[in-house]
JSON list of C-alpha atoms in Angstrom, two decimals:
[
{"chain": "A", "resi": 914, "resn": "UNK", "atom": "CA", "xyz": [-16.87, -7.28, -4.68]},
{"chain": "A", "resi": 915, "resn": "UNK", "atom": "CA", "xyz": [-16.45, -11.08, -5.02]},
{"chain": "A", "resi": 916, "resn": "UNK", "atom": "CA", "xyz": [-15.33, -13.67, -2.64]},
{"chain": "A", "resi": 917, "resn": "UNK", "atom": "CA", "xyz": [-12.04, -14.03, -4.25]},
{"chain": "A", "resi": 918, "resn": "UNK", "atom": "CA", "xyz": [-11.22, -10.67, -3.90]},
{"chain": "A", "resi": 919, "resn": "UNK", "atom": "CA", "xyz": [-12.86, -10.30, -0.33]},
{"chain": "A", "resi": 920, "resn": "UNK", "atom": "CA", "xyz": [-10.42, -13.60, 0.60]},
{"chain": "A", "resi": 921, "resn": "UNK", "atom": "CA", "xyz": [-7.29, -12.11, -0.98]},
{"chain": "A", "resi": 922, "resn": "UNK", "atom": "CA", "xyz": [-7.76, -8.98, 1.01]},
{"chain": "A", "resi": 923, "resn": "UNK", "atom": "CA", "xyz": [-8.06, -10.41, 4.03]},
{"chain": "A", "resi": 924, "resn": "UNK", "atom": "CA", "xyz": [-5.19, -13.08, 3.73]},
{"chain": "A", "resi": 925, "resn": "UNK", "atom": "CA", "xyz": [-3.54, -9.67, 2.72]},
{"chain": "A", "resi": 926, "resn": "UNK", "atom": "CA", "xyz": [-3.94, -7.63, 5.43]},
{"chain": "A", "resi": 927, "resn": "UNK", "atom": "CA", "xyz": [-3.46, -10.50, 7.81]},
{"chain": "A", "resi": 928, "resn": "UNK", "atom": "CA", "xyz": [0.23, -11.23, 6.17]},
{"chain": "A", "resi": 929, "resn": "UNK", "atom": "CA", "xyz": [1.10, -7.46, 6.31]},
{"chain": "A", "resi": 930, "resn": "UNK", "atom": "CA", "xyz": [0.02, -7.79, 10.18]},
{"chain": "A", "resi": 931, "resn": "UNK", "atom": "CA", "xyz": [1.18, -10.83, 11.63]},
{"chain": "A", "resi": 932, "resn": "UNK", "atom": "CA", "xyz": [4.88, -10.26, 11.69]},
{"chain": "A", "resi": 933, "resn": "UNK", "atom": "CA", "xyz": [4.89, -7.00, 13.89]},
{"chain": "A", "resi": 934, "resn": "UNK", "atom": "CA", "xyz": [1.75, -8.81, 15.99]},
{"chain": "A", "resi": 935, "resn": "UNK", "atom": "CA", "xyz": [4.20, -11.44, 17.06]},
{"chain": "A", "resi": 936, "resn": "UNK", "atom": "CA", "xyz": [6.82, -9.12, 17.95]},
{"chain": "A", "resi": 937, "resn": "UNK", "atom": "CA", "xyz": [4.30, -7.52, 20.50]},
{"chain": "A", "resi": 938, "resn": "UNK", "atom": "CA", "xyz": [3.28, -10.69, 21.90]},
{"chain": "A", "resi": 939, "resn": "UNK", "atom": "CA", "xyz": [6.81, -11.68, 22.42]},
{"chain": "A", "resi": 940, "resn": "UNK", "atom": "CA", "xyz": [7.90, -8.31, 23.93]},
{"chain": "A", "resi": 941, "resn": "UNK", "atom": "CA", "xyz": [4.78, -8.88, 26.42]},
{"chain": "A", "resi": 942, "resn": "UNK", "atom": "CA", "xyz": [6.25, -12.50, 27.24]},
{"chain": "A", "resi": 943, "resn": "UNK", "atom": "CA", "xyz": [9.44, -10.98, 27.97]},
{"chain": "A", "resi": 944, "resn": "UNK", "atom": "CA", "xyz": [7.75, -8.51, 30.21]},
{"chain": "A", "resi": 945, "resn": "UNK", "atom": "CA", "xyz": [5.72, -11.17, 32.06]},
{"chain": "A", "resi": 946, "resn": "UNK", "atom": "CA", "xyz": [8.93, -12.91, 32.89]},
{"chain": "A", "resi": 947, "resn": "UNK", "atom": "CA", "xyz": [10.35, -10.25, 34.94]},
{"chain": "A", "resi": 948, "resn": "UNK", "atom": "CA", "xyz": [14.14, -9.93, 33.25]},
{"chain": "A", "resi": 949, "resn": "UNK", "atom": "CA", "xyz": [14.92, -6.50, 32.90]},
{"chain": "A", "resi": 950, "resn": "UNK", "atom": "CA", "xyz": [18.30, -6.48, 31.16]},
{"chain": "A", "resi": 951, "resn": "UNK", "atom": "CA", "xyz": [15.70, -6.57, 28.42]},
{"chain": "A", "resi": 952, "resn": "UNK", "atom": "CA", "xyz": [14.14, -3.57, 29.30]},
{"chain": "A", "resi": 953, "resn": "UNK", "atom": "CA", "xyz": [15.19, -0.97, 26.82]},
{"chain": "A", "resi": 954, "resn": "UNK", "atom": "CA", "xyz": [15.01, -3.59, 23.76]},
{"chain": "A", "resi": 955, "resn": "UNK", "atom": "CA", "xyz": [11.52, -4.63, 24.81]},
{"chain": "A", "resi": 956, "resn": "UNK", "atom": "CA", "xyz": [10.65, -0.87, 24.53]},
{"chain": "A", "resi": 957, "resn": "UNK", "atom": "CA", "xyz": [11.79, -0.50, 21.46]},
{"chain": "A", "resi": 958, "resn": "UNK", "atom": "CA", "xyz": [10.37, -3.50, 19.98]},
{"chain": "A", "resi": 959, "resn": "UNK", "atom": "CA", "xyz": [6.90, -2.06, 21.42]},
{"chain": "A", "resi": 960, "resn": "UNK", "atom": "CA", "xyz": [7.14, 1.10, 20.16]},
{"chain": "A", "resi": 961, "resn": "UNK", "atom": "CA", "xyz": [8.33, 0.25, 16.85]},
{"chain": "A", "resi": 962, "resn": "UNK", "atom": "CA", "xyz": [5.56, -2.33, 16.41]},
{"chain": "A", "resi": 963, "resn": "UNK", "atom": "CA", "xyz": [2.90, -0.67, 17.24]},
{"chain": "A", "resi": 964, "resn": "UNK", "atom": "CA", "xyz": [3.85, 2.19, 15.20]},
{"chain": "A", "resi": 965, "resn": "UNK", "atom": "CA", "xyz": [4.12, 0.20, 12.16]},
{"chain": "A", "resi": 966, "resn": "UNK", "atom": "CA", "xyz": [0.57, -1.59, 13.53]},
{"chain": "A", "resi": 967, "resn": "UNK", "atom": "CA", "xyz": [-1.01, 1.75, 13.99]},
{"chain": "A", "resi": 968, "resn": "UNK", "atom": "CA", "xyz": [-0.42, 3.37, 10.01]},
{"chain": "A", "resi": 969, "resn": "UNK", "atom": "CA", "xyz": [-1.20, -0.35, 8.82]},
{"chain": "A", "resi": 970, "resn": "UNK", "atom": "CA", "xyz": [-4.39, -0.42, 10.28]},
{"chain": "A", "resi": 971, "resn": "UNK", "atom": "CA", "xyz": [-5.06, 3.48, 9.52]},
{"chain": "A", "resi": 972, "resn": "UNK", "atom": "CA", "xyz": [-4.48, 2.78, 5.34]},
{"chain": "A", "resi": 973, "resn": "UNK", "atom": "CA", "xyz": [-6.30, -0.65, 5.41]},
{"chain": "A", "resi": 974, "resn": "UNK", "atom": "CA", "xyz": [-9.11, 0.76, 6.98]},
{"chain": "A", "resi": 975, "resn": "UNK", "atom": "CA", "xyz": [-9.30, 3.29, 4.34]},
{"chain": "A", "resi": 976, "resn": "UNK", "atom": "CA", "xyz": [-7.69, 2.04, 1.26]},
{"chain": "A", "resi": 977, "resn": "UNK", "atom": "CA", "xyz": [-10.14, -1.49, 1.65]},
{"chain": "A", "resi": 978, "resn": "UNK", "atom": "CA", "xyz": [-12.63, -0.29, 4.08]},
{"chain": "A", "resi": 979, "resn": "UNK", "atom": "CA", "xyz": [-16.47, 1.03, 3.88]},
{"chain": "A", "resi": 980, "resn": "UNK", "atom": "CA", "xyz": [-15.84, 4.76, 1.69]},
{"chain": "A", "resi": 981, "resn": "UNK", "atom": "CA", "xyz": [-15.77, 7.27, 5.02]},
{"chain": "A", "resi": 982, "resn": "UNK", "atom": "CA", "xyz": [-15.14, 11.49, 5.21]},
{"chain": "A", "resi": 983, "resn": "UNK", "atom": "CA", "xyz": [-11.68, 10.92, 5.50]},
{"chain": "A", "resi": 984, "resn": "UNK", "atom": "CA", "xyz": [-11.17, 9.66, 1.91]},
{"chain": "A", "resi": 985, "resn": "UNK", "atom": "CA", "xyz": [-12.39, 13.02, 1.23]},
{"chain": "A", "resi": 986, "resn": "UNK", "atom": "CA", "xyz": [-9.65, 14.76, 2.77]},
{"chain": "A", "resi": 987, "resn": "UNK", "atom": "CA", "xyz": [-6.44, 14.84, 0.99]},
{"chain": "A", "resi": 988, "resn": "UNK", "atom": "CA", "xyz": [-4.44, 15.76, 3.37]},
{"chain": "A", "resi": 989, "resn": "UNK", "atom": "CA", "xyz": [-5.35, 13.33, 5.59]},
{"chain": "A", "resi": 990, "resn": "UNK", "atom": "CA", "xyz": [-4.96, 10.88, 2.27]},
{"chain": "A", "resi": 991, "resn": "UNK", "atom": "CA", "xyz": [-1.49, 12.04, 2.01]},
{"chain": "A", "resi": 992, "resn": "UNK", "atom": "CA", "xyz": [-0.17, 11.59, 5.46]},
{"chain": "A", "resi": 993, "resn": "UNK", "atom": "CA", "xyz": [-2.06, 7.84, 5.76]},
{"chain": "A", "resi": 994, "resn": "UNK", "atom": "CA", "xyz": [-0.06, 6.62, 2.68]},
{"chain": "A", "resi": 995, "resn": "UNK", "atom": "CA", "xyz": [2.79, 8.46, 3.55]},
{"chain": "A", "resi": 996, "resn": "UNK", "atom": "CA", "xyz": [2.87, 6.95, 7.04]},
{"chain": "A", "resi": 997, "resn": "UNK", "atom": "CA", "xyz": [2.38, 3.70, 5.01]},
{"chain": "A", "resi": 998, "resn": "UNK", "atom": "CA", "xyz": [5.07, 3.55, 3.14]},
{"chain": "A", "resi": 999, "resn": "UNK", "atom": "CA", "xyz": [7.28, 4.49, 5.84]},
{"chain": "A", "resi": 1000, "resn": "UNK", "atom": "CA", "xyz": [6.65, 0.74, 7.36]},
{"chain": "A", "resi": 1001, "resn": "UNK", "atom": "CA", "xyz": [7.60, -1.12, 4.18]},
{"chain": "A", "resi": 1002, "resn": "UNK", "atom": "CA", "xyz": [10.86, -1.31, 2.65]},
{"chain": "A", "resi": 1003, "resn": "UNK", "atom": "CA", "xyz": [13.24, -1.99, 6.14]},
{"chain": "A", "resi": 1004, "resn": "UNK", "atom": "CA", "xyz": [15.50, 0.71, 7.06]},
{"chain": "A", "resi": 1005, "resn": "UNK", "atom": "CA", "xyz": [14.78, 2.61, 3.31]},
{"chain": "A", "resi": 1006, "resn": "UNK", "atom": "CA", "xyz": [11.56, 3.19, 3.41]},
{"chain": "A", "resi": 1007, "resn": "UNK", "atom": "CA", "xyz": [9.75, 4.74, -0.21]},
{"chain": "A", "resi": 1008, "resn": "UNK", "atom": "CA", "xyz": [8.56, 8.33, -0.08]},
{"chain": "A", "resi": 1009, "resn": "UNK", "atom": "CA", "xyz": [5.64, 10.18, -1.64]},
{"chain": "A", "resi": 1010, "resn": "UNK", "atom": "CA", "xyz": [5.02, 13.19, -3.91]},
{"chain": "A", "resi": 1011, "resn": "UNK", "atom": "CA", "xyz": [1.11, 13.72, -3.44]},
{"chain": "A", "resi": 1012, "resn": "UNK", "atom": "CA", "xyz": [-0.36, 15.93, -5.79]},
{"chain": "A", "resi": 1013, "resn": "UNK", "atom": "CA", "xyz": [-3.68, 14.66, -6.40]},
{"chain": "A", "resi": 1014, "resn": "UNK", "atom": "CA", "xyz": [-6.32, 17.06, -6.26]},
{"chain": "A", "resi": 1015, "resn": "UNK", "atom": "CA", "xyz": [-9.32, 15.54, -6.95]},
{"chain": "A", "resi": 1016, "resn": "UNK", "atom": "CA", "xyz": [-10.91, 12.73, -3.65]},
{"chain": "A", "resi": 1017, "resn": "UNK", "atom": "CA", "xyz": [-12.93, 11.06, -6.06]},
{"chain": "A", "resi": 1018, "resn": "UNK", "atom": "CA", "xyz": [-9.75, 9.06, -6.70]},
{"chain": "A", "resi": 1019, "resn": "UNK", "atom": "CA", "xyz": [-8.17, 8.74, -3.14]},
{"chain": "A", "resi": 1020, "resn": "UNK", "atom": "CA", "xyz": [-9.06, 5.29, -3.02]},
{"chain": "A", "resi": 1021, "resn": "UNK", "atom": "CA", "xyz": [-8.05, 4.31, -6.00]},
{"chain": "A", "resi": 1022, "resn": "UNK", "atom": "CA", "xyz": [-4.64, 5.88, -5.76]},
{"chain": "A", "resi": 1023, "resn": "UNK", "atom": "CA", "xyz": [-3.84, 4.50, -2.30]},
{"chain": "A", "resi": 1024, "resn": "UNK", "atom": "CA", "xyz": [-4.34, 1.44, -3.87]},
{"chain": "A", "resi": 1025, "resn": "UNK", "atom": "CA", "xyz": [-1.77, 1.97, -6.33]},
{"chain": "A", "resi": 1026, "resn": "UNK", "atom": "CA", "xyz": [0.60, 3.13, -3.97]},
{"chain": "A", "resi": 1027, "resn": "UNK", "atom": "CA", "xyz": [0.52, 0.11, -1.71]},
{"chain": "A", "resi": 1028, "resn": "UNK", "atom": "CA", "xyz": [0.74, -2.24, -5.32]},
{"chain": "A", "resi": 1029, "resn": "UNK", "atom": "CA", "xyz": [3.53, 0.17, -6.45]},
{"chain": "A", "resi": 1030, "resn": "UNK", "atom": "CA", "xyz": [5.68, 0.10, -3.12]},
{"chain": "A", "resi": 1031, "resn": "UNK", "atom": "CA", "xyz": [5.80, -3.75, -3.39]},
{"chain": "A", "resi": 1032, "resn": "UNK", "atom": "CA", "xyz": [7.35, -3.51, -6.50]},
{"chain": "A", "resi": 1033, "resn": "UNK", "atom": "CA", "xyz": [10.33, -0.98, -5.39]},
{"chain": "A", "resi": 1034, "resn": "UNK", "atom": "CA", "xyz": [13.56, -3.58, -4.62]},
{"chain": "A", "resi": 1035, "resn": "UNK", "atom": "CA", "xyz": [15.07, -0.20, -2.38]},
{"chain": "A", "resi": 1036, "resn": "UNK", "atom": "CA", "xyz": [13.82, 3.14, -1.33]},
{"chain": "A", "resi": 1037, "resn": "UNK", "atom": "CA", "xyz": [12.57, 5.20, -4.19]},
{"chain": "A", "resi": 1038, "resn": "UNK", "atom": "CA", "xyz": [9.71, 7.77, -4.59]},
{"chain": "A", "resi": 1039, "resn": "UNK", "atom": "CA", "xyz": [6.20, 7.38, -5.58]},
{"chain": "A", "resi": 1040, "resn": "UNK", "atom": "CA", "xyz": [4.82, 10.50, -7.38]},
{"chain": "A", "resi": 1041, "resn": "UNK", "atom": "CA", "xyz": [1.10, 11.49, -7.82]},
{"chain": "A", "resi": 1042, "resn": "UNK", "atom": "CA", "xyz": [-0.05, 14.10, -9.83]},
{"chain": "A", "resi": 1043, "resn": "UNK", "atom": "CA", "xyz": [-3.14, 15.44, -11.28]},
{"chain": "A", "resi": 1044, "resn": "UNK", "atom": "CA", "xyz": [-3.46, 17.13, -14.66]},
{"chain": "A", "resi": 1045, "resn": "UNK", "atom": "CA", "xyz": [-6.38, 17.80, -17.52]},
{"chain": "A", "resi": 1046, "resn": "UNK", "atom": "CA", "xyz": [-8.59, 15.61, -15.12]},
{"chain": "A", "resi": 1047, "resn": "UNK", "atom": "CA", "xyz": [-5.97, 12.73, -15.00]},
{"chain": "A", "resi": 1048, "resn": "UNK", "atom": "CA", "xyz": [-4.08, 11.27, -12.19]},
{"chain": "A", "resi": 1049, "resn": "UNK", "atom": "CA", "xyz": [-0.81, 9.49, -13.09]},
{"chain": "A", "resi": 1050, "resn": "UNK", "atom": "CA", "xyz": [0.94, 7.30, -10.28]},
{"chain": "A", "resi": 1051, "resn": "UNK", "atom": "CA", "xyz": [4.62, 6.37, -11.50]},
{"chain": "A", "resi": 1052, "resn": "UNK", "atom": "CA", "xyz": [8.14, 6.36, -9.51]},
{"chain": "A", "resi": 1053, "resn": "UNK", "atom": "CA", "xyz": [11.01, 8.36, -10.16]},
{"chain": "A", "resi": 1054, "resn": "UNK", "atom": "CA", "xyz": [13.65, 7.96, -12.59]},
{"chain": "A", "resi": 1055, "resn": "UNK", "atom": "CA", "xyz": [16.13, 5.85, -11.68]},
{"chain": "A", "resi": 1056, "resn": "UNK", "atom": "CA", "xyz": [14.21, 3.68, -9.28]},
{"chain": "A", "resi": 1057, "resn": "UNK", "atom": "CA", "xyz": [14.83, 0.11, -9.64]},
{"chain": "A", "resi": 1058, "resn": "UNK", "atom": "CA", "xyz": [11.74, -2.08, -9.50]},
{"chain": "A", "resi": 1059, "resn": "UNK", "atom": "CA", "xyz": [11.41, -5.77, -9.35]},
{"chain": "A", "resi": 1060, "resn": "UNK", "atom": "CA", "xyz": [11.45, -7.17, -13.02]},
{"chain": "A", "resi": 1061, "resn": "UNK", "atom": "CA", "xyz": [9.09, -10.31, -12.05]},
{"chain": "A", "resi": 1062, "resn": "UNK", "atom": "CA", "xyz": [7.43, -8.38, -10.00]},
{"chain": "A", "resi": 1063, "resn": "UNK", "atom": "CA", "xyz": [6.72, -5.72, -12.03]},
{"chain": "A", "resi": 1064, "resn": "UNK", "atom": "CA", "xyz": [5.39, -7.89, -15.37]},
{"chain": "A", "resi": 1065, "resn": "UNK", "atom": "CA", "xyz": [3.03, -10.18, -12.85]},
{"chain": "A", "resi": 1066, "resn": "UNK", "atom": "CA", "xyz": [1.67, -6.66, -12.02]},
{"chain": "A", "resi": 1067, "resn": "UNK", "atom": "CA", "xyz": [1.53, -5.53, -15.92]},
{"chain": "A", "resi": 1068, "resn": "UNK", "atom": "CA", "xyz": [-0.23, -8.67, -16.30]},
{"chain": "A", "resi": 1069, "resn": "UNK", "atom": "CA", "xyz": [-2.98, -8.69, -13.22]},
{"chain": "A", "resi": 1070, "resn": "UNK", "atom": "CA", "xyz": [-4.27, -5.70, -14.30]},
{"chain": "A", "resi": 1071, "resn": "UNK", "atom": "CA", "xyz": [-4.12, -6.47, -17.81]},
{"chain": "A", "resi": 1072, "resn": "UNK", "atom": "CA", "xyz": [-6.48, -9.20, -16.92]},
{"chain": "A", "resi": 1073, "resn": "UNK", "atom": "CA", "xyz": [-3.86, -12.13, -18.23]},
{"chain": "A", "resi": 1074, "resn": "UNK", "atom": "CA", "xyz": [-2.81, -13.40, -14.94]},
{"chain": "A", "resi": 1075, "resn": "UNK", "atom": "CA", "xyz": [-3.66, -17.12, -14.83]},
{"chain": "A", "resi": 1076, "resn": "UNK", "atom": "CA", "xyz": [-3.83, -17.55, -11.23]},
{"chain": "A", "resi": 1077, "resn": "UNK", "atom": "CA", "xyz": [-3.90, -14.62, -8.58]},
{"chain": "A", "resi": 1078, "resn": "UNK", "atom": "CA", "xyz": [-2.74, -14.73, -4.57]},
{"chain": "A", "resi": 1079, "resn": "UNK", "atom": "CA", "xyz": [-3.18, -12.37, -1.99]},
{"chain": "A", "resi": 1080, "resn": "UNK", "atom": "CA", "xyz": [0.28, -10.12, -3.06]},
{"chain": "A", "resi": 1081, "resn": "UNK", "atom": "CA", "xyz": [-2.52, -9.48, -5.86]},
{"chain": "A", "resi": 1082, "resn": "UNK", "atom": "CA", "xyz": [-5.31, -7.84, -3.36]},
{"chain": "A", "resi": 1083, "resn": "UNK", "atom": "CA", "xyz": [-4.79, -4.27, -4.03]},
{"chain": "A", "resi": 1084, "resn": "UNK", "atom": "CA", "xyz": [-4.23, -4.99, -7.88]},
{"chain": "A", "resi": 1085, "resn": "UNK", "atom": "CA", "xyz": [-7.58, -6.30, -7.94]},
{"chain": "A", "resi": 1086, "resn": "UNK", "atom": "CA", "xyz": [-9.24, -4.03, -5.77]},
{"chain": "A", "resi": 1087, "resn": "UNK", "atom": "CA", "xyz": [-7.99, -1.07, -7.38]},
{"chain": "A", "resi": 1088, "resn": "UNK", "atom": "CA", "xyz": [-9.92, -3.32, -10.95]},
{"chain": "A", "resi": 1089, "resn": "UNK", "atom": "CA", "xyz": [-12.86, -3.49, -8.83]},
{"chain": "A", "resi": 1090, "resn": "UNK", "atom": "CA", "xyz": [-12.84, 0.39, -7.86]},
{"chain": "A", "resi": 1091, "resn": "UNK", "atom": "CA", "xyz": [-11.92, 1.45, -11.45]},
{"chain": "A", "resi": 1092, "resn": "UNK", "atom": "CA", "xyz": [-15.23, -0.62, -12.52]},
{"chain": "A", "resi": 1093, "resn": "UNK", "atom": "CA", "xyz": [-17.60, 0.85, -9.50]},
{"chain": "A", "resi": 1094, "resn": "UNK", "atom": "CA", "xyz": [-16.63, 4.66, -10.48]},
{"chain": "A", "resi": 1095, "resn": "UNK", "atom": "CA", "xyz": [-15.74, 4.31, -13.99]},
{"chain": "A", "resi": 1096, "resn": "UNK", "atom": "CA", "xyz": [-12.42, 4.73, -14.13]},
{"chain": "A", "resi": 1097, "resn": "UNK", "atom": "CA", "xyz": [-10.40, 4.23, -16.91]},
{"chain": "A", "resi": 1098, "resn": "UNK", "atom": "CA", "xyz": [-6.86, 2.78, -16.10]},
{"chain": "A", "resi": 1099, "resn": "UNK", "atom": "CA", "xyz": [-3.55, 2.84, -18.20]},
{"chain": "A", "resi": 1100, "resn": "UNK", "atom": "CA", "xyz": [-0.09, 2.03, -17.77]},
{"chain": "A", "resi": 1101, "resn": "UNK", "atom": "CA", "xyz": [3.18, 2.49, -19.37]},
{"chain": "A", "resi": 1102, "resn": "UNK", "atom": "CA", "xyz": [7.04, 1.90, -19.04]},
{"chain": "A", "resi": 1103, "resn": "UNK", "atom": "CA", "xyz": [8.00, 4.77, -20.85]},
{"chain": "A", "resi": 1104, "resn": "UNK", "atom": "CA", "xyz": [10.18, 6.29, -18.95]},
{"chain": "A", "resi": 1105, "resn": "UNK", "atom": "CA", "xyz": [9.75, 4.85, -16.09]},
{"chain": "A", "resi": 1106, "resn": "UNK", "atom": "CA", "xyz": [7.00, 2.49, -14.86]},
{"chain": "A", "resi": 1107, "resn": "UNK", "atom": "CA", "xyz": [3.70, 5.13, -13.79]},
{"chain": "A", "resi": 1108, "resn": "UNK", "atom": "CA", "xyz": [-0.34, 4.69, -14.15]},
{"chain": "A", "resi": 1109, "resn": "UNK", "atom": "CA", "xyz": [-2.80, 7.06, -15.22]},
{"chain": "A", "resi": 1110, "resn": "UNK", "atom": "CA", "xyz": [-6.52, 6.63, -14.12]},
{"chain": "A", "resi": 1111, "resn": "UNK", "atom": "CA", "xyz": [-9.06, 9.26, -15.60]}
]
């Protein structure tokens, strides 16, 4: 992997944690101080927090980490991502429709979950399935996605992006994993917005 990448990725994963860090440190400030008219909202703030830390960390680890067993286990695939997407997207969250069947692409698709949930403006669900030794990765009709959003991706992976930030990480991780295994990735709009890696 080059540095780029390796810098993207970790600016990345440090954006994605920093928010929800801060809300733990400030619930432990409150606690320090002693008020408890603030006890039941610094509980919540805790628990929600280091929920959303906990799955975070969980798909990071394995969607950008060293290759471990658990990439080989698709259930345990399916309820990382799932748990995921459950911290993006506020108070409507994206779902998932796993049906991959083959581990050889777990990392690959994970990837292209995480790209494709930052793309979904509300809710939505992402659907994987595996067929003729193909994996496709789209959303569900009707499912609006964000336009700019949406061509920058088109473009990243298309190689045509001039210059490329850390929303890009997984984008050009998931380039970087296509090229170690030999993937071969395609994408279309027709009907709606899905990938195909075989």
């Amino acid at each position: 992997m080059n540095s780029l990448v390796s810098e993207l990725i970790c600016t990345r994963i440090s954006h994605d944690l920093i928010g929800n860090i801060g809300a733990v440190s400030n619930a432990v400030e409150l606690l320090e101080e002693g008020d408890m008219d603030f006890l039941d909202d610094i509980k919540s703030i805790l628990k929600t927090s280091s929920g959303v830390l906990s799955a975070r960390l969980k798909f990071f680890r394995m969607a950008f980490g060293l290759s471990n067993a658990n990439l080989e286990n698709l259930d345990q695939v399916k309820e990382v991502t799932s748990a995921y997407l459950a911290t993006v997207g506020g108070k409507i969250s994206p779902t998932l429709k796993f049906g991959l069947t083959d581990s050889h692409y777990s990392r690959a698709v994970m990837l292209m979950v995480m790209s494709l949930s930052d793309l979904l403006v509300k809710g939505g669900q992402i659907i994987v399935t595996s067929q003729d030794g193909k994996v496709c990765i789209g959303v569900e009709e009707g499912v609006r996605l964000a336009e700019e959003k949406t061509a920058r991706t088109l473009s990243v992976l298309k190689g045509e992006a001039k210059e490329v930030g850390a929303q890009d990480a997984p984008l050009l991780y998931l380039l970087e994993e296509c090229r170690a295994k030999g993937f071969r990735l395609s994408c279309s709009n027709a009907p709606v917005l899905h990938f195909i890696l075989e």
